Structures are given as C-alpha cells and as structure tokens.
mmCIF file of C-alpha atoms and ligand atoms in Angstrom:
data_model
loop_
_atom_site.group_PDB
_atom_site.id
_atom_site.type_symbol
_atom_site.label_atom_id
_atom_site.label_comp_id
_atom_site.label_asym_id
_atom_site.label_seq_id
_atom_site.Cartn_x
_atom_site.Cartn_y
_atom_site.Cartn_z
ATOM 1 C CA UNK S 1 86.704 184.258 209.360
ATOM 2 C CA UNK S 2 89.104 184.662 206.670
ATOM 3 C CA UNK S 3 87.989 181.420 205.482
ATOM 4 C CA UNK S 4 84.916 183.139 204.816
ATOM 5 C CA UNK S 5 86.076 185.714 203.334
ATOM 6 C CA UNK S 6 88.310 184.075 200.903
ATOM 7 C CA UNK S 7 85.155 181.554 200.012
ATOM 8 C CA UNK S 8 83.030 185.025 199.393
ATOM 9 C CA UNK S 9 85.721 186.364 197.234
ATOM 10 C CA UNK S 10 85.857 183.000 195.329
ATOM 11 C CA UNK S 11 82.373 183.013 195.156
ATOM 12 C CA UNK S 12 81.938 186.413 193.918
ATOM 13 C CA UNK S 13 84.914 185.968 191.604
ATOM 14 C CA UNK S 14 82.821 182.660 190.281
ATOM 15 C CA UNK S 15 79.452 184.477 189.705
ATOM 16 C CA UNK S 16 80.809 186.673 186.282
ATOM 17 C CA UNK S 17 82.435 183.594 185.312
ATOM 18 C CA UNK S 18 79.205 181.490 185.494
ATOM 19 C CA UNK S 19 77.197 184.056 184.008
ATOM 20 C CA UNK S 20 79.883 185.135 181.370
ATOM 21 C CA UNK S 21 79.486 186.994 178.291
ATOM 22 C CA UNK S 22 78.103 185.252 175.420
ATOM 23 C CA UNK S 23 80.673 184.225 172.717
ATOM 24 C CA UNK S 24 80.367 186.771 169.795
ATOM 25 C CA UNK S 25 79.942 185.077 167.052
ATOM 26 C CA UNK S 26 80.632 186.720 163.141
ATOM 27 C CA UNK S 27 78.856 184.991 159.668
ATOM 28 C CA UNK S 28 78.745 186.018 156.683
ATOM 29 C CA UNK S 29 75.197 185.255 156.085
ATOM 30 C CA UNK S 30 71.812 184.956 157.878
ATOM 31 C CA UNK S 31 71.129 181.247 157.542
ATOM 32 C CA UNK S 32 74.509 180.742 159.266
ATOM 33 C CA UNK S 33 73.171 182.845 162.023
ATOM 34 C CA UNK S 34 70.223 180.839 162.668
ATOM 35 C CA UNK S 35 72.671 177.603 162.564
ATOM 36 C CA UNK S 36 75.296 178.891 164.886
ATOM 37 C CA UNK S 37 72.285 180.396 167.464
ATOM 38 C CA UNK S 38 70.725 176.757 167.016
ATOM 39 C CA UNK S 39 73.795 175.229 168.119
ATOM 40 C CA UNK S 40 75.327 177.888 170.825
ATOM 41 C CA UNK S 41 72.235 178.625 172.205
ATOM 42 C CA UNK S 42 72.147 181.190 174.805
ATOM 43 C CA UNK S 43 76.023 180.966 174.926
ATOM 44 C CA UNK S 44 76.576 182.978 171.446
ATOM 45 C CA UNK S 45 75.760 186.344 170.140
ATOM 46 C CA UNK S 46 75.964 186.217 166.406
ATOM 47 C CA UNK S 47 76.055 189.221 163.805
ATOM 48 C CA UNK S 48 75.773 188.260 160.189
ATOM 49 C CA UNK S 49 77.813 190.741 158.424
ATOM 50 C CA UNK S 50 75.780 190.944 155.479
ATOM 51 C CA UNK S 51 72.218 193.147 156.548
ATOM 52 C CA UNK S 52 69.115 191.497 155.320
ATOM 53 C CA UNK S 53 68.212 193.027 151.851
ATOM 54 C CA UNK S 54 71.818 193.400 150.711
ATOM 55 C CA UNK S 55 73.977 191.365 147.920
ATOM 56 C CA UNK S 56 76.076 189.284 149.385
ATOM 57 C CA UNK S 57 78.330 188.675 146.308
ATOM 58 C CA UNK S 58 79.195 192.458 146.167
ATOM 59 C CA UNK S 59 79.308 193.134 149.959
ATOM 60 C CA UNK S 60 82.081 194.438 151.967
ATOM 61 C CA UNK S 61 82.905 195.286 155.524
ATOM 62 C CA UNK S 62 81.825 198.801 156.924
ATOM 63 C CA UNK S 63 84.932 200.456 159.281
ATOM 64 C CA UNK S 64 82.171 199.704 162.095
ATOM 65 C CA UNK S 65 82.026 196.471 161.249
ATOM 66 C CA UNK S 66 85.858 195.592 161.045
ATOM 67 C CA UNK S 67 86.264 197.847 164.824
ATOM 68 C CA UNK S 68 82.939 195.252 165.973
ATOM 69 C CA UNK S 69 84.812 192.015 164.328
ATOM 70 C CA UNK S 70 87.904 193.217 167.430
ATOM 71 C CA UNK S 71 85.107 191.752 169.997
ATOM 72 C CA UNK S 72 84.629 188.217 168.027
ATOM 73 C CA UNK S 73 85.577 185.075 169.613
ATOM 74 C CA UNK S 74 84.741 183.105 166.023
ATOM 75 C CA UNK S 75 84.002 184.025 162.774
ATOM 76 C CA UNK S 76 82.397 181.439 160.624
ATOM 77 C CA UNK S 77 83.256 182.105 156.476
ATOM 78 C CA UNK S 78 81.207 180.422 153.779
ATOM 79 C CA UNK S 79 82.708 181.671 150.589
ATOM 80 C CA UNK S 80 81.326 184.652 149.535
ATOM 81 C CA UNK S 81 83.543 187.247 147.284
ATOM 82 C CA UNK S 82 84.671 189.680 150.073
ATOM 83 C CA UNK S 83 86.510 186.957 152.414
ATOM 84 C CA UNK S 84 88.941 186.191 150.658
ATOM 85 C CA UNK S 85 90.257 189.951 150.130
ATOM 86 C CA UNK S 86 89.117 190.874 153.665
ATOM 87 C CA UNK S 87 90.568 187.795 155.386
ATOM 88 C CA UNK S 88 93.985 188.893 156.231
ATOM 89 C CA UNK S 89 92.267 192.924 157.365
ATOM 90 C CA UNK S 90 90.106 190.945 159.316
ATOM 91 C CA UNK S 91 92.712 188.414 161.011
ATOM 92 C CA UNK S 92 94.974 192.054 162.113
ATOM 93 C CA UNK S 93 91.877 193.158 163.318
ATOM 94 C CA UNK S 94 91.504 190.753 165.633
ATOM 95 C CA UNK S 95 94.253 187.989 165.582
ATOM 96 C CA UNK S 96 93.326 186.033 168.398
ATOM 97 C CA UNK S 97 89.869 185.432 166.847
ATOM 98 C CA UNK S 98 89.203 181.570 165.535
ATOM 99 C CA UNK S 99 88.320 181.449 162.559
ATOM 100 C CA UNK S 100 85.990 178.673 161.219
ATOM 101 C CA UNK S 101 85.286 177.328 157.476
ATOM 102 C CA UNK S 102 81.817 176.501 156.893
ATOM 103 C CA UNK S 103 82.391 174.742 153.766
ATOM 104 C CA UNK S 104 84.842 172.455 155.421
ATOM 105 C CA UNK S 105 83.934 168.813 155.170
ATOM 106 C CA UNK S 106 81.556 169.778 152.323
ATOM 107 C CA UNK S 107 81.656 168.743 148.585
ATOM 108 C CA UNK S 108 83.050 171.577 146.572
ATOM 109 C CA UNK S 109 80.598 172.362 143.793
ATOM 110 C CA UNK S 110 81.160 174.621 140.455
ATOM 111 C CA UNK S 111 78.588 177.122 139.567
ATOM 112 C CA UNK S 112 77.166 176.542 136.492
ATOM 113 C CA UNK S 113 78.116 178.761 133.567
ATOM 114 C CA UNK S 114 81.278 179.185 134.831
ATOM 115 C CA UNK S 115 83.245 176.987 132.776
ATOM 116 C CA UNK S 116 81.528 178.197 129.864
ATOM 117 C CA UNK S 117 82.598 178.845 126.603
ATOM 118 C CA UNK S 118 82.771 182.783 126.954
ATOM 119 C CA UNK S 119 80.438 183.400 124.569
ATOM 120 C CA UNK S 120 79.119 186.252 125.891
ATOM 121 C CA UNK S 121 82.891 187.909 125.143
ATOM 122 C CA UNK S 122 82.577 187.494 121.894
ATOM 123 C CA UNK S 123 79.267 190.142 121.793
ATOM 124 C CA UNK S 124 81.881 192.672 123.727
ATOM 125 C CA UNK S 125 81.217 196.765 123.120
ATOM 126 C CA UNK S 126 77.410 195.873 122.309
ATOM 127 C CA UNK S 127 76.832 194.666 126.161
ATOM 128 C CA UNK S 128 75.018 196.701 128.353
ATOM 129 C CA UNK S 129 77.131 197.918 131.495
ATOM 130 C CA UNK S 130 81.144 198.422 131.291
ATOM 131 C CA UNK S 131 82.252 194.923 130.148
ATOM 132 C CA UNK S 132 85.530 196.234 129.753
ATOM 133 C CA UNK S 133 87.430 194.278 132.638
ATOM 134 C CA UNK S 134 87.354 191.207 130.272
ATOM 135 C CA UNK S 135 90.991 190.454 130.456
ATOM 136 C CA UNK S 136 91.028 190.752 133.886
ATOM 137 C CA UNK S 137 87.574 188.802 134.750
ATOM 138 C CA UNK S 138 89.217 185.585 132.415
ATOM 139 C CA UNK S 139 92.324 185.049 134.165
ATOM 140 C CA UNK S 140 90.269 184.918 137.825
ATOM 141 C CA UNK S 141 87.973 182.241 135.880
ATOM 142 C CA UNK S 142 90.429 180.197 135.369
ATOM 143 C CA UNK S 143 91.552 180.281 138.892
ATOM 144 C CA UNK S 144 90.889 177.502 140.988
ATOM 145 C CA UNK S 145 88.833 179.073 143.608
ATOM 146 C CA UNK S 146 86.545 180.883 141.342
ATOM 147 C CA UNK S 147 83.544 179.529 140.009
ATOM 148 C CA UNK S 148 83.235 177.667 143.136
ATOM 149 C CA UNK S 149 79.305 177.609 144.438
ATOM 150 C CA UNK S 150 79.291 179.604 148.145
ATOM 151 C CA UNK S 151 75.523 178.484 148.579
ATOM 152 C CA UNK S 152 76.275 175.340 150.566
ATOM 153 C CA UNK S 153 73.228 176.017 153.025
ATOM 154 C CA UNK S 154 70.594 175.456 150.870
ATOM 155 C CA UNK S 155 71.053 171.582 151.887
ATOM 156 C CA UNK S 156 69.533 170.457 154.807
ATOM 157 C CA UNK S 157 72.327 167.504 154.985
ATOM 158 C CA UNK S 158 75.172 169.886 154.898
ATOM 159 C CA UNK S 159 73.951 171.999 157.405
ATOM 160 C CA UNK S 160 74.499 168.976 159.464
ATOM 161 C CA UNK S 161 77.624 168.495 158.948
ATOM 162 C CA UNK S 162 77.929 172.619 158.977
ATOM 163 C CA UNK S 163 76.511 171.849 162.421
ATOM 164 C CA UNK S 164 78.865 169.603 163.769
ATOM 165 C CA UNK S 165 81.873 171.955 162.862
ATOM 166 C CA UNK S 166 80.398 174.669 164.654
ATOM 167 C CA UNK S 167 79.626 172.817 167.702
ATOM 168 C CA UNK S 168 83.427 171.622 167.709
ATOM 169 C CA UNK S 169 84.428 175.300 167.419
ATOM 170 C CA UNK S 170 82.258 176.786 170.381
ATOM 171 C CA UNK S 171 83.284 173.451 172.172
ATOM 172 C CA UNK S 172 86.835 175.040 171.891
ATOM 173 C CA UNK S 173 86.374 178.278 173.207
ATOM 174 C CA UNK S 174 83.559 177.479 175.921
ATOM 175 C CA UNK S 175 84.283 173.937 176.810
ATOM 176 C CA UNK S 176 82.627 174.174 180.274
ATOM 177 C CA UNK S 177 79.511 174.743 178.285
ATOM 178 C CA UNK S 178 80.234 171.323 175.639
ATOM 179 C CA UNK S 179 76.837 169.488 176.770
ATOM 180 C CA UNK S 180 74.935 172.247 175.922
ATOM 181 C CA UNK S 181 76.576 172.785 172.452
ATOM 182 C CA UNK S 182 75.844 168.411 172.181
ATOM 183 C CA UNK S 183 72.263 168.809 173.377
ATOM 184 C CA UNK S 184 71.393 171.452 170.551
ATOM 185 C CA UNK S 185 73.320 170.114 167.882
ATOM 186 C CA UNK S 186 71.680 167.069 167.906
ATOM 187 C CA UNK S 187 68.269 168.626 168.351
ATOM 188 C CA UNK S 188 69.182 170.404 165.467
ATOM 189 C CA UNK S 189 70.536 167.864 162.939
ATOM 190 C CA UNK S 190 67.058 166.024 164.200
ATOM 191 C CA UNK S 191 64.983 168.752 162.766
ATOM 192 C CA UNK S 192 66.976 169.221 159.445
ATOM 193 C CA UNK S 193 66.476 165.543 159.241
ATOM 194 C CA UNK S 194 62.463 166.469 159.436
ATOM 195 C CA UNK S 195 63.220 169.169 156.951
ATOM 196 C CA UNK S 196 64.838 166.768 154.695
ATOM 197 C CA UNK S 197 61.876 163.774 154.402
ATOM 198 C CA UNK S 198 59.359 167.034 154.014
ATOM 199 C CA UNK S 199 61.180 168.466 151.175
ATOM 200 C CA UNK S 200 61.736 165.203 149.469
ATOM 201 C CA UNK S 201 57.857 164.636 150.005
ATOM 202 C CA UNK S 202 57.453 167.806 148.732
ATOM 203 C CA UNK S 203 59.447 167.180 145.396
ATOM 204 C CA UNK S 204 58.022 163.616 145.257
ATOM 205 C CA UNK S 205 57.934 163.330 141.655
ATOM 206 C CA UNK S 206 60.007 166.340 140.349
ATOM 207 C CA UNK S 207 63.077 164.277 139.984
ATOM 208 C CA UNK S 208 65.079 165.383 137.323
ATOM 209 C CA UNK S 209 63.018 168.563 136.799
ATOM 210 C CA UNK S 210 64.958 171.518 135.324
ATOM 211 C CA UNK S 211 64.041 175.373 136.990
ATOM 212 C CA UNK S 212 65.002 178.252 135.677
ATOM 213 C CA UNK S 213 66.792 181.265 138.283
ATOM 214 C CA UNK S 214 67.913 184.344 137.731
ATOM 215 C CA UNK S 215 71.293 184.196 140.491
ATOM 216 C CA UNK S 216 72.407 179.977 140.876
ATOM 217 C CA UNK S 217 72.100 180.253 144.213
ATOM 218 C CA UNK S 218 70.238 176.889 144.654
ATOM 219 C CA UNK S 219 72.975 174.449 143.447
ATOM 220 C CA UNK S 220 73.747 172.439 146.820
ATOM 221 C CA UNK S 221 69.473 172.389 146.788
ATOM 222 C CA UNK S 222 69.271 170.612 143.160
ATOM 223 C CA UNK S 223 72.037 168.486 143.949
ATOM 224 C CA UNK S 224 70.627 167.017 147.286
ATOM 225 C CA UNK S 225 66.645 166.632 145.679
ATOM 226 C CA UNK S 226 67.871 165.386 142.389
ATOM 227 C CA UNK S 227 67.123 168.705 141.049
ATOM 228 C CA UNK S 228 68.785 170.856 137.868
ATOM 229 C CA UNK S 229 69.439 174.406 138.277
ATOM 230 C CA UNK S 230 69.182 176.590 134.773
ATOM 231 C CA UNK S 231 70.285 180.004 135.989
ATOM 232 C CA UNK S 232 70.161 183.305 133.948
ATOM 233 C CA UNK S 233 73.040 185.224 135.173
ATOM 234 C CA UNK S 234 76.440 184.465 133.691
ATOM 235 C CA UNK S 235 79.253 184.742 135.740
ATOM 236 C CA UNK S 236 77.789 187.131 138.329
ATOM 237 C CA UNK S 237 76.342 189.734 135.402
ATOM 238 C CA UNK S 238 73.450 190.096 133.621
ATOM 239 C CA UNK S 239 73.471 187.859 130.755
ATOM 240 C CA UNK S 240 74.429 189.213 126.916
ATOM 241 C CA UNK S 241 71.615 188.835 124.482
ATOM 242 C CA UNK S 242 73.229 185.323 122.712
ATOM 243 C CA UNK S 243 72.720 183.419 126.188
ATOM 244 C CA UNK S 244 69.428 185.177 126.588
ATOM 245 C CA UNK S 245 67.640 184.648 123.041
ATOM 246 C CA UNK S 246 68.804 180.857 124.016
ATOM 247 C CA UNK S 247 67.796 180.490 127.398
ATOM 248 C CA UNK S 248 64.180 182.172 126.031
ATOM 249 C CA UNK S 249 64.474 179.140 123.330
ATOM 250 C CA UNK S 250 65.186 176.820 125.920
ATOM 251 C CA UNK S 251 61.992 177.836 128.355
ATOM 252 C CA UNK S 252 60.061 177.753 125.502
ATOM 253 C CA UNK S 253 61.064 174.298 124.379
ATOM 254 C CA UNK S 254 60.960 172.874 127.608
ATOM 255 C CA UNK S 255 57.640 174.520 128.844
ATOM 256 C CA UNK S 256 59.080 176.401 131.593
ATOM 257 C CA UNK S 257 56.935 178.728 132.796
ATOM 258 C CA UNK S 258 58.584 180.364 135.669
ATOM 259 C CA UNK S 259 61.593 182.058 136.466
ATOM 260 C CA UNK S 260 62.683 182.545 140.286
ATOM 261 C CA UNK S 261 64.220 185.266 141.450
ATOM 262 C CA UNK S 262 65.552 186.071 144.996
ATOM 263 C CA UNK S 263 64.892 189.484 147.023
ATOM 264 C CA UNK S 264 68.561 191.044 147.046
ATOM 265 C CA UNK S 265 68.745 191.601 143.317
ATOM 266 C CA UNK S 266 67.031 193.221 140.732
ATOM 267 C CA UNK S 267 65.913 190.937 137.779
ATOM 268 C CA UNK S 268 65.383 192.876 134.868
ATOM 269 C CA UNK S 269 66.878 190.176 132.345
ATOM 270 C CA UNK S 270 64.591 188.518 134.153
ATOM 271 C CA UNK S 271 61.355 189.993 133.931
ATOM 272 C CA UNK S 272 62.710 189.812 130.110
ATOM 273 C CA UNK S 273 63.006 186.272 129.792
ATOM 274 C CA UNK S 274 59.051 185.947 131.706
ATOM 275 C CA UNK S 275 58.000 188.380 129.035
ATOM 276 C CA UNK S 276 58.632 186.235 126.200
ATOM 277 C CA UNK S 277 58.108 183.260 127.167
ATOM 278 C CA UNK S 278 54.713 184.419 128.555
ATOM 279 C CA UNK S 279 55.571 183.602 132.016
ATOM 280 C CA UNK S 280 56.513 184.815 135.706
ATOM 281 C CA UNK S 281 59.209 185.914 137.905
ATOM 282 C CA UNK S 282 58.362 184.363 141.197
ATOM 283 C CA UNK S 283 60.636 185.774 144.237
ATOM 284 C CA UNK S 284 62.371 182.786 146.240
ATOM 285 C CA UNK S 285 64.908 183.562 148.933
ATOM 286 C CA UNK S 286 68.415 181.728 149.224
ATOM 287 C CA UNK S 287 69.236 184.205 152.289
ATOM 288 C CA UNK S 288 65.883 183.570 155.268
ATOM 289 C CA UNK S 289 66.566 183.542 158.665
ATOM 290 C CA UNK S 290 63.531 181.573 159.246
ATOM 291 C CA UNK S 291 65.900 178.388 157.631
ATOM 292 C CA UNK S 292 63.203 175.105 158.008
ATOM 293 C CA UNK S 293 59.774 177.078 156.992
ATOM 294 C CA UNK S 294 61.734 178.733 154.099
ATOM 295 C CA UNK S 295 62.945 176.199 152.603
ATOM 296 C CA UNK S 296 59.855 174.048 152.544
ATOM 297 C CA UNK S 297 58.152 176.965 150.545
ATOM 298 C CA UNK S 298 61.654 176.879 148.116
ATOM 299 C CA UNK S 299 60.461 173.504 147.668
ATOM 300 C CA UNK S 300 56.876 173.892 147.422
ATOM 301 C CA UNK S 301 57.623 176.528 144.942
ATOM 302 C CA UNK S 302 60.027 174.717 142.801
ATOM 303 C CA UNK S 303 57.371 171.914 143.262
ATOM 304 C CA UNK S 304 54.582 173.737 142.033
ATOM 305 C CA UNK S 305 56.229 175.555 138.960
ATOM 306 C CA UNK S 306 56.157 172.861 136.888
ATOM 307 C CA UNK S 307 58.806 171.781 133.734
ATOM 308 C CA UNK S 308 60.630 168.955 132.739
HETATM 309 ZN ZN1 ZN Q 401 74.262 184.165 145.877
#
C-alpha cells in the first residue's frame, strides 16, 4: 500500500519534471531567436530584446525587460553597443543566469570606415547634428573593441558554428533533453548548408562585385560570397559632405546604381546619394526572423543590382 503510494507520489513528483518549463532564453536580436528556437526546439522560450522595427545599435533595456531577464536561464550576446554597458546590470539581475557569446569561435571582423582617416573631423561645426563629442568618440575608436563588426549572422557558415555553441549551452542546463538539442542542430546546420550552395548560385558570377549600403551591416555576408561592402554611414552617423561628394563620385565611376538600405533606419543621406547618381534606395533587412528565405532575397537583391 504504501508502496503505492510512495510510487504515486514519485510519479506525480516526475510528471512537472517531464513536462518542465521551457528554458527562457534572452538574444539580442531576431535572427538569434530563430537560431536558438531551431536548435532548442520546444525546450526554449526565447525573447529577443531588441522589438522588430527598432535600432539595435542605439537600443537599451526597458526596467521590464531587466525584471523579465530575472526569469532567464541563458542569454546569448552578439555584440551590439548596449551589452557591454548593460552586462554587469544584467549579470546582478540575475547572477545565476549563463551567459553565452555568440561571436565566440567566430573571426573577428572590423567595420569598414572605422579605421579611417577622420576626415569627416576635419569639416567639424559645419556637420549637421551635434558633432561635438569628437574628443570623446576618438579615444573609443581607438579602443580595441570598437569598430568591431556585431553582424556575424549574416553568414550562413557562422551560424553553424553559432549553432553548435548554443546547442552546448542548452545541453548544459537541460542535459536530459541533449538528443533533442543534437537532432535539431544538425537539421539545422543541414539547411544553412542548403542556404549556402543557393546563395552562392545566386551570386554565381558577382564575385568581387562592390554594393553600396547605407548601415555595414552585411560584412560577415561579403566576406563569405566574395563580396565588398561600400557603406555610407561613417562610424555609426550620417556621413559629412567630403565622404559623401566622394562616395557620389565613386557610384558614379563605378556604375552603381543602387543603394540598400535596411528597415530600422532612416536613410536620408541616402536617398541623397540615389538622387545624384540617378539611382535607388532599395530596402534589404540584416534583422528577419524568417533567416533562410531572407537571405536568399539579400542575395538575389545584391545579385540583381548590378556594379563592378
Ligand atoms: Zn547594424
């Protein structure tokens, strides 16, 4: 009888456990969501911190969204601006949370422009909005971690490896569900493989071709298809009239004809540069959920536009 009992109680006691919560999950950006939800399956619940429509590289936190990052089992970082100032808030917040770098493993990568010769200093008071922080904005250029290129997801081959890391992680904390985690990891570095020979296909003949963008956020992309990213902002602003009048020459020269832009910012410099060159701003976006279809349209895009 009290056998019985005790094997009800163990059973009951059993049924939470194999039904558990989800592991909650924190990114930074969508496209890690749809990686760490290929990999964890049912067994995650991820929130990307930064909402659809918003700039990543001047986000930070909401007070809700510290108090939610208490619940989080992992958080996944990629780079962008606000971790490194919000790391240590967000480790108090929740110190027993593991904490996972997306970029590890990965090739660091400068943005271009940001070793550049300052020119645009040297046009100071005339620029348009407050460039008065120079002093300040110089000595973090020259700091080691700036400059570096937080995109890393725009290559289907790193997102393998991204892959990998993140399975290891949720392996960690849910190890009783570790086949699962295998199974859809390497379902998942299967497809990107798909993605890859569909994007090279794609690009089949654009080797070497230069595209002009208004934010670089498709670096890792040009690197991996053989690719060369020209982009219009300068170190995260709108550019100063020198770089622009030679970017314009540059398009012209070159017979560039479009200029991509992405969703979460506004392009006015832009929608300048398309002006005289007698081109287009085309929107492409660094940031889908939908990762695969997206990027094949990046591709088909970048494809299609044309240029040296
Ligand atoms: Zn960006």
């Amino acid at each position: 009888m009290w056998r019985k009992v005790l094997t009800l109680a163990f059973l009951l006691w059993l049924v939470p456990v194999a039904g558990a919560e989800p592991l909650a999950v924190f990114v930074s950006v969508l496209p890690q969501k749809t990686f760490v939800e290929r990999v964890g399956g049912g067994h995650v619940k991820v929130t990307a911190l930064i909402r659809p429509g918003s700039n990543p590289h001047t986000y930070e936190p909401t007070p809700q969204q510290v108090a939610a990052l208490a619940q989080a089992a992992l958080f996944v970082r990629i780079g962008m601006p606000y971790e490194d100032a919000w790391m240590p808030r967000l480790r108090t917040a929740n110190p027993s949370m593991m904490v996972l770098d997306g970029r590890e493993g990965l090739p660091p990568r400068r943005v271009e422009g940001h070793d550049h010769e300052h020119e645009d200093e040297a046009e100071g008071a005339g620029a348009d909005h407050g460039h008065s922080g120079h002093a300040d904005r110089d000595m973090v250029d020259h700091d080691e971690a700036e400059g570096l290129d937080p995109h890393v997801w725009t290559s289907p081959p790193l997102v393998a490896v991204m892959a990998r890391g993140i399975r290891d992680a949720l392996t960690r904390l849910d190890p009783g569900h570790a086949a699962d985690f295998a199974a859809n990891q390497a379902a998942f570095a299967a497809e990107l493989e798909t993605l890859d020979r569909a994007i090279r296909a794609e690009l089949a003949g654009a080797e070497g071709r230069r595209f002009l963008v208004y934010h670089p956020a498709w670096g890792y992309f040009a690197d991996t298809y053989g690719l060369v990213q020209v982009p219009i902002e300068h170190q995260g602003k709108e550019p100063g009239a020198r770089s622009l009048a030679a970017l314009i020459d540059q398009a012209r020269a070159t017979g560039i004809r479009v200029i991509f832009v992405q969703p979460q910012l506004s392009p006015k410099a832009a929608e300048q540069v398309a002006r005289a060159i007698g081109g287009r701003v085309e929107a492409i976006d660094p940031l889908a959920a939908d990762y695969g279809d997206n990027l094949l349209r990046v591709a088909r895009a970048i494809g299609a536009a044309g240029g040296p």
